CSV table of C-alpha atoms in Angstrom, one decimal:
chain,number,residue,atom,x,y,z
D,190,MET,CA,-100.6,117.1,38.7
D,191,ARG,CA,-101.5,119.4,41.5
D,192,VAL,CA,-101.0,123.1,41.1
D,193,VAL,CA,-101.2,125.0,44.4
D,194,ILE,CA,-101.4,128.7,43.8
D,195,GLN,CA,-100.5,131.0,46.7
D,196,GLU,CA,-100.9,134.8,46.8
D,197,ASN,CA,-97.2,135.6,47.1
D,198,TYR,CA,-93.8,134.2,47.5
D,199,ALA,CA,-93.9,134.1,51.3
D,200,ASN,CA,-97.1,132.1,51.3
D,201,MET,CA,-95.8,129.7,48.6
D,202,CYS,CA,-92.7,129.1,50.8
D,203,LYS,CA,-94.7,128.6,53.9
D,204,TRP,CA,-97.0,126.1,52.2
D,205,ALA,CA,-94.1,124.1,50.7
D,206,ALA,CA,-92.2,124.0,54.1
D,207,ASN,CA,-95.3,122.8,55.9
D,208,TYR,CA,-95.8,120.1,53.3
D,209,ILE,CA,-92.3,118.9,53.6
D,210,ALA,CA,-92.4,118.9,57.4
D,211,ALA,CA,-95.6,117.0,57.4
D,212,LYS,CA,-94.1,114.3,55.1
D,213,ILE,CA,-91.0,114.0,57.3
D,214,ASN,CA,-93.1,113.9,60.5
D,215,GLY,CA,-95.4,111.3,59.0
D,216,HIS,CA,-92.6,109.0,57.9
D,217,ARG,CA,-93.0,105.8,59.9
D,218,GLU,CA,-90.5,103.5,58.2
D,219,SER,CA,-87.3,102.4,59.9
D,220,ARG,CA,-85.2,103.7,57.0
D,221,PRO,CA,-84.5,107.4,56.8
D,222,PHE,CA,-86.7,109.8,54.9
D,223,VAL,CA,-84.9,110.7,51.7
D,224,LEU,CA,-85.2,114.3,50.6
D,225,GLY,CA,-84.0,115.8,47.3
D,226,LEU,CA,-83.1,119.5,47.5
D,227,PRO,CA,-82.4,122.4,45.0
D,228,THR,CA,-80.4,125.6,45.1
D,229,GLY,CA,-81.2,128.9,43.6
D,230,SER,CA,-83.4,131.8,44.8
D,231,SER,CA,-86.8,130.0,44.8
D,232,PRO,CA,-86.1,127.7,47.8
D,233,ILE,CA,-84.5,130.2,50.1
D,234,GLY,CA,-87.8,131.1,51.8
D,235,VAL,CA,-88.6,127.4,52.2
D,236,TYR,CA,-85.3,126.8,53.9
D,237,GLN,CA,-85.8,129.7,56.2
D,238,GLU,CA,-89.2,128.4,57.2
D,239,LEU,CA,-87.8,124.8,57.7
D,240,VAL,CA,-85.0,126.2,59.9
D,241,ARG,CA,-87.6,128.1,62.0
D,242,MET,CA,-89.7,124.9,62.3
D,243,ASN,CA,-86.7,122.8,63.2
D,244,LYS,CA,-85.5,125.2,65.9
D,245,ALA,CA,-89.1,125.4,67.3
D,246,GLY,CA,-89.2,121.6,67.6
D,247,GLU,CA,-91.9,121.3,64.9
D,248,VAL,CA,-89.8,119.0,62.6
D,249,SER,CA,-86.7,116.9,63.1
D,250,PHE,CA,-84.0,116.2,60.5
D,251,ALA,CA,-82.4,113.5,62.6
D,252,ASN,CA,-83.7,110.8,60.4
D,253,VAL,CA,-83.5,112.7,57.1
D,254,VAL,CA,-81.0,111.9,54.3
D,255,THR,CA,-80.6,114.6,51.6
D,256,PHE,CA,-79.4,114.6,48.0
D,257,ASN,CA,-78.9,117.8,46.2
D,258,MET,CA,-79.8,118.3,42.6
D,259,ASP,CA,-76.5,119.7,41.2
D,260,GLU,CA,-73.1,121.3,41.6
D,261,TYR,CA,-70.8,123.3,39.4
D,262,LEU,CA,-68.0,121.4,37.8
D,263,GLY,CA,-64.6,122.8,38.8
D,264,LEU,CA,-65.7,124.8,41.9
D,265,PRO,CA,-64.3,123.6,45.3
D,266,ARG,CA,-66.9,123.4,48.0
D,267,GLU,CA,-65.3,126.3,49.9
D,268,HIS,CA,-66.1,128.6,46.9
D,269,ASP,CA,-68.8,131.0,47.9
D,270,GLN,CA,-70.8,130.2,44.8
D,271,SER,CA,-70.5,126.4,45.1
D,272,TYR,CA,-73.8,124.7,45.9
D,273,TRP,CA,-72.1,122.9,48.8
D,274,TYR,CA,-71.5,126.4,50.3
D,275,PHE,CA,-75.0,127.6,49.4
D,276,MET,CA,-76.7,124.6,51.1
D,277,HIS,CA,-74.7,124.9,54.3
D,278,ASP,CA,-75.1,128.7,54.4
D,279,ASN,CA,-78.8,128.6,53.8
D,280,LEU,CA,-79.9,125.4,55.5
D,281,PHE,CA,-77.7,122.8,56.9
D,282,ASN,CA,-75.6,125.0,59.3
D,283,HIS,CA,-78.8,126.2,60.9
D,284,LEU,CA,-80.6,122.9,61.6
D,285,VAL,CA,-80.1,121.7,65.1
D,286,ASP,CA,-80.2,117.9,64.4
D,287,MET,CA,-79.0,117.4,60.8
D,288,LYS,CA,-76.3,114.8,60.7
D,289,PRO,CA,-73.4,115.8,58.4
D,290,GLU,CA,-73.0,112.2,57.2
D,291,ASN,CA,-76.6,112.3,55.9
D,292,ILE,CA,-75.8,115.2,53.5
D,293,ASN,CA,-75.1,114.3,49.9
D,294,ILE,CA,-73.9,116.8,47.3
D,295,LEU,CA,-72.1,116.0,44.1
D,296,ASN,CA,-68.4,116.7,44.2
D,297,GLY,CA,-67.6,119.4,41.6
D,298,MET,CA,-63.9,118.7,42.0
D,299,ALA,CA,-64.0,114.9,41.3
D,300,GLU,CA,-61.1,113.6,39.2
D,301,ASP,CA,-63.6,111.5,37.2
D,302,PRO,CA,-66.9,113.4,37.0
D,303,GLU,CA,-68.7,110.6,35.2
D,304,ALA,CA,-67.7,108.1,37.9
D,305,GLU,CA,-68.9,110.6,40.5
D,306,CYS,CA,-72.3,110.8,38.8
D,307,ALA,CA,-72.6,107.0,38.7
D,308,ARG,CA,-71.6,106.8,42.4
D,309,TYR,CA,-74.3,109.4,43.2
D,310,GLU,CA,-77.0,107.4,41.4
D,311,ALA,CA,-76.0,104.2,43.1
D,312,LYS,CA,-76.1,105.9,46.5
D,313,ILE,CA,-79.6,107.2,45.9
D,314,ALA,CA,-80.6,103.7,44.9
D,315,SER,CA,-79.0,102.2,48.1
D,316,TYR,CA,-81.5,104.2,50.2
D,317,GLY,CA,-84.4,102.9,48.1
D,318,GLY,CA,-84.8,106.0,46.1
D,319,ILE,CA,-85.9,109.5,47.0
D,320,ASP,CA,-89.2,110.0,48.9
D,321,LEU,CA,-89.7,113.7,48.0
D,322,PHE,CA,-87.7,115.8,45.6
D,323,MET,CA,-88.1,119.5,45.9
D,324,GLY,CA,-87.0,121.5,42.9
D,325,GLY,CA,-87.2,124.8,41.1
D,326,ILE,CA,-87.1,125.6,37.4
D,327,GLY,CA,-85.4,128.2,35.2
D,328,VAL,CA,-87.1,130.7,32.9
D,329,ASP,CA,-86.6,128.2,30.0
D,330,GLY,CA,-88.1,125.4,32.1
D,331,HIS,CA,-84.9,123.6,32.9
D,332,LEU,CA,-85.1,121.4,36.0
D,333,ALA,CA,-81.8,121.1,37.9
D,334,PHE,CA,-79.2,121.7,35.1
D,335,ASN,CA,-81.2,119.7,32.5
D,336,GLU,CA,-81.3,122.4,29.8
D,337,PRO,CA,-83.8,122.3,27.0
D,338,PHE,CA,-83.6,119.2,24.8
D,339,THR,CA,-82.0,117.1,27.6
D,340,SER,CA,-83.5,113.6,27.5
D,341,LEU,CA,-86.5,113.1,29.7
D,342,THR,CA,-85.1,109.8,30.8
D,343,SER,CA,-81.6,111.2,31.6
D,344,ARG,CA,-79.7,110.2,34.7
D,345,THR,CA,-77.1,112.0,36.8
D,346,GLY,CA,-74.3,113.2,34.6
D,347,VAL,CA,-72.2,116.1,33.3
D,348,ARG,CA,-74.2,118.9,31.7
D,349,ALA,CA,-73.1,121.8,29.5
D,350,LEU,CA,-74.7,125.0,30.5
D,351,THR,CA,-76.4,127.2,27.9
D,352,THR,CA,-75.3,130.8,27.3
D,353,ASP,CA,-78.7,132.0,28.7
D,354,THR,CA,-78.2,130.0,31.9
D,355,ARG,CA,-74.7,131.4,32.4
D,356,ILE,CA,-76.0,135.0,31.8
D,357,VAL,CA,-78.8,134.5,34.4
D,358,ASN,CA,-76.4,133.0,36.9
D,359,SER,CA,-73.7,135.7,36.3
D,360,ARG,CA,-75.4,137.9,38.9
D,361,PHE,CA,-73.7,135.7,41.4
D,362,PHE,CA,-70.3,136.0,39.7
D,363,GLY,CA,-69.8,139.7,39.4
D,364,ASN,CA,-72.2,139.9,36.4
D,365,ASP,CA,-69.6,138.3,34.2
D,366,PRO,CA,-71.0,135.2,32.4
D,367,GLU,CA,-67.5,134.0,31.6
D,368,LYS,CA,-66.9,133.5,35.3
D,369,VAL,CA,-69.8,131.1,35.5
D,370,PRO,CA,-68.6,127.5,35.0
D,371,ALA,CA,-69.5,126.1,31.6
D,372,TYR,CA,-70.4,122.7,33.0
D,373,ALA,CA,-72.1,121.2,36.0
D,374,LEU,CA,-72.9,117.8,37.5
D,375,SER,CA,-76.6,117.3,37.7
D,376,VAL,CA,-79.2,114.7,38.5
D,377,GLY,CA,-81.2,113.7,35.4
D,378,ILE,CA,-84.9,114.2,34.7
D,379,GLY,CA,-85.3,110.5,35.1
D,380,THR,CA,-83.6,110.7,38.5
D,381,VAL,CA,-86.1,113.3,39.6
D,382,THR,CA,-89.2,111.6,38.2
D,383,ASP,CA,-88.2,108.3,39.8
D,384,SER,CA,-88.9,110.0,43.2
D,385,ARG,CA,-92.1,109.0,45.0
D,386,GLU,CA,-93.2,112.7,45.0
D,387,VAL,CA,-91.9,115.8,43.3
D,388,LEU,CA,-92.6,119.3,44.6
D,389,VAL,CA,-91.5,122.1,42.2
D,390,LEU,CA,-91.5,125.8,43.2
D,391,ILE,CA,-92.3,128.4,40.5
D,392,ASN,CA,-92.5,132.0,41.5
D,393,GLY,CA,-92.3,135.4,39.8
D,394,HIS,CA,-93.6,136.8,36.5
D,395,ASN,CA,-90.4,135.8,34.7
D,396,LYS,CA,-91.3,132.1,35.2
D,397,ALA,CA,-94.9,132.5,33.9
D,398,ARG,CA,-94.1,131.0,30.5
D,399,ALA,CA,-92.3,128.1,32.1
D,400,LEU,CA,-95.3,127.4,34.4
D,401,ALA,CA,-97.7,127.4,31.5
D,402,ALA,CA,-95.4,125.0,29.6
D,403,THR,CA,-95.1,122.7,32.7
D,404,VAL,CA,-98.9,122.6,33.3
D,405,GLN,CA,-100.6,123.1,29.9
D,406,GLY,CA,-98.1,122.4,27.2
D,407,GLY,CA,-97.3,119.1,25.6
D,408,VAL,CA,-94.6,116.8,27.1
D,409,SER,CA,-91.4,117.9,25.3
D,410,GLN,CA,-87.7,117.8,25.6
D,411,GLN,CA,-87.8,121.5,24.8
D,412,TRP,CA,-89.3,122.1,28.2
D,413,THR,CA,-87.8,119.5,30.5
D,414,CYS,CA,-90.1,120.6,33.3
D,415,SER,CA,-93.0,119.2,31.3
D,416,ALA,CA,-91.9,115.7,32.2
D,417,LEU,CA,-93.7,116.3,35.5
D,418,GLN,CA,-97.0,115.8,33.7
D,419,LEU,CA,-96.2,112.1,33.6
D,420,HIS,CA,-95.4,111.8,37.3
D,421,PRO,CA,-98.2,110.2,39.4
D,422,ALA,CA,-97.5,112.5,42.4
D,423,ALA,CA,-96.2,115.9,41.1
D,424,ILE,CA,-97.0,119.1,42.8
D,425,ILE,CA,-96.4,122.6,41.6
D,426,ALA,CA,-96.4,125.3,44.3
D,427,CYS,CA,-96.5,128.8,42.7
D,428,ASP,CA,-97.4,132.4,43.4
D,429,GLU,CA,-99.9,134.6,41.6
D,430,ALA,CA,-97.1,136.4,39.7
D,431,ALA,CA,-96.1,133.2,38.0
D,432,CYS,CA,-99.7,132.5,36.7
D,433,GLY,CA,-99.8,135.2,34.0
D,434,GLU,CA,-99.6,132.8,31.1
D,435,LEU,CA,-102.1,130.2,32.3
D,436,THR,CA,-105.5,130.2,30.6
D,437,VAL,CA,-108.3,131.7,32.7
D,438,ASP,CA,-110.0,128.3,32.8
D,439,ALA,CA,-106.9,126.5,34.1
D,440,TYR,CA,-106.2,129.2,36.6
D,441,LYS,CA,-109.8,129.1,38.0
D,442,TYR,CA,-109.7,125.3,38.0
D,443,PHE,CA,-106.6,125.0,40.1
D,444,LEU,CA,-107.8,127.7,42.5
D,445,ASP,CA,-111.1,125.8,42.9
D,446,ILE,CA,-109.7,122.3,43.3
D,447,GLU,CA,-107.0,123.4,45.8
D,448,LYS,CA,-109.1,126.1,47.6
D,449,GLU,CA,-108.5,124.4,51.0
D,450,GLU,CA,-104.7,124.8,50.5
D,451,ARG,CA,-104.8,128.6,50.1
D,452,LEU,CA,-103.1,130.4,52.9
């Protein structure tokens, strides 16, 4: 596992965007480059930088197919808190060459949610899997909506959201946890770790315990993010604020081994 520590959130986002753009630009296969994407506050800076690079002609999304991590169950895509809305508002509407037919987001209004999840997994497989999955984690280490104690081999499915997650997300719903949907559709941990590369963003002091569990703790269903330890090409991009719970030796090691990546 690589851990790339940047001084602040802005540098973390710039590094991650540059990494993603380089992977897209270096893709030489005839099939599209398949990119997994998250929502939440962590990737917003990355999306802003990718939009800038796209408009400047530094990266093209013309041959990119995207799959998003999750969607609230029961929210229509027009709802301003749906993840369909979030992705279009923060990324897709601003890219000059993103093809709408290449955008894949789980349908939170599907009549048969389980069938929708199975369809999503099959569509990912039809492209030969995901080349690079970017993600973020919650304060309890959940990856996508795979809450603590979700199976580390889980596939896309319906997830019940914990009270803590609904409280954290209530800031987007008028600070009322009861307005946050109780269920979501989410890719599984196994879906993410099947990707050829995984790039996870971890920023802020409130994520320090989760970063330590991801990097230094044992592999455990309690911290679903810890499954990344078993991935052959996992990268954590983080800021200094998130490093507060790392041991001094681990912190110094990652700074030393990745010193050329420091912005």
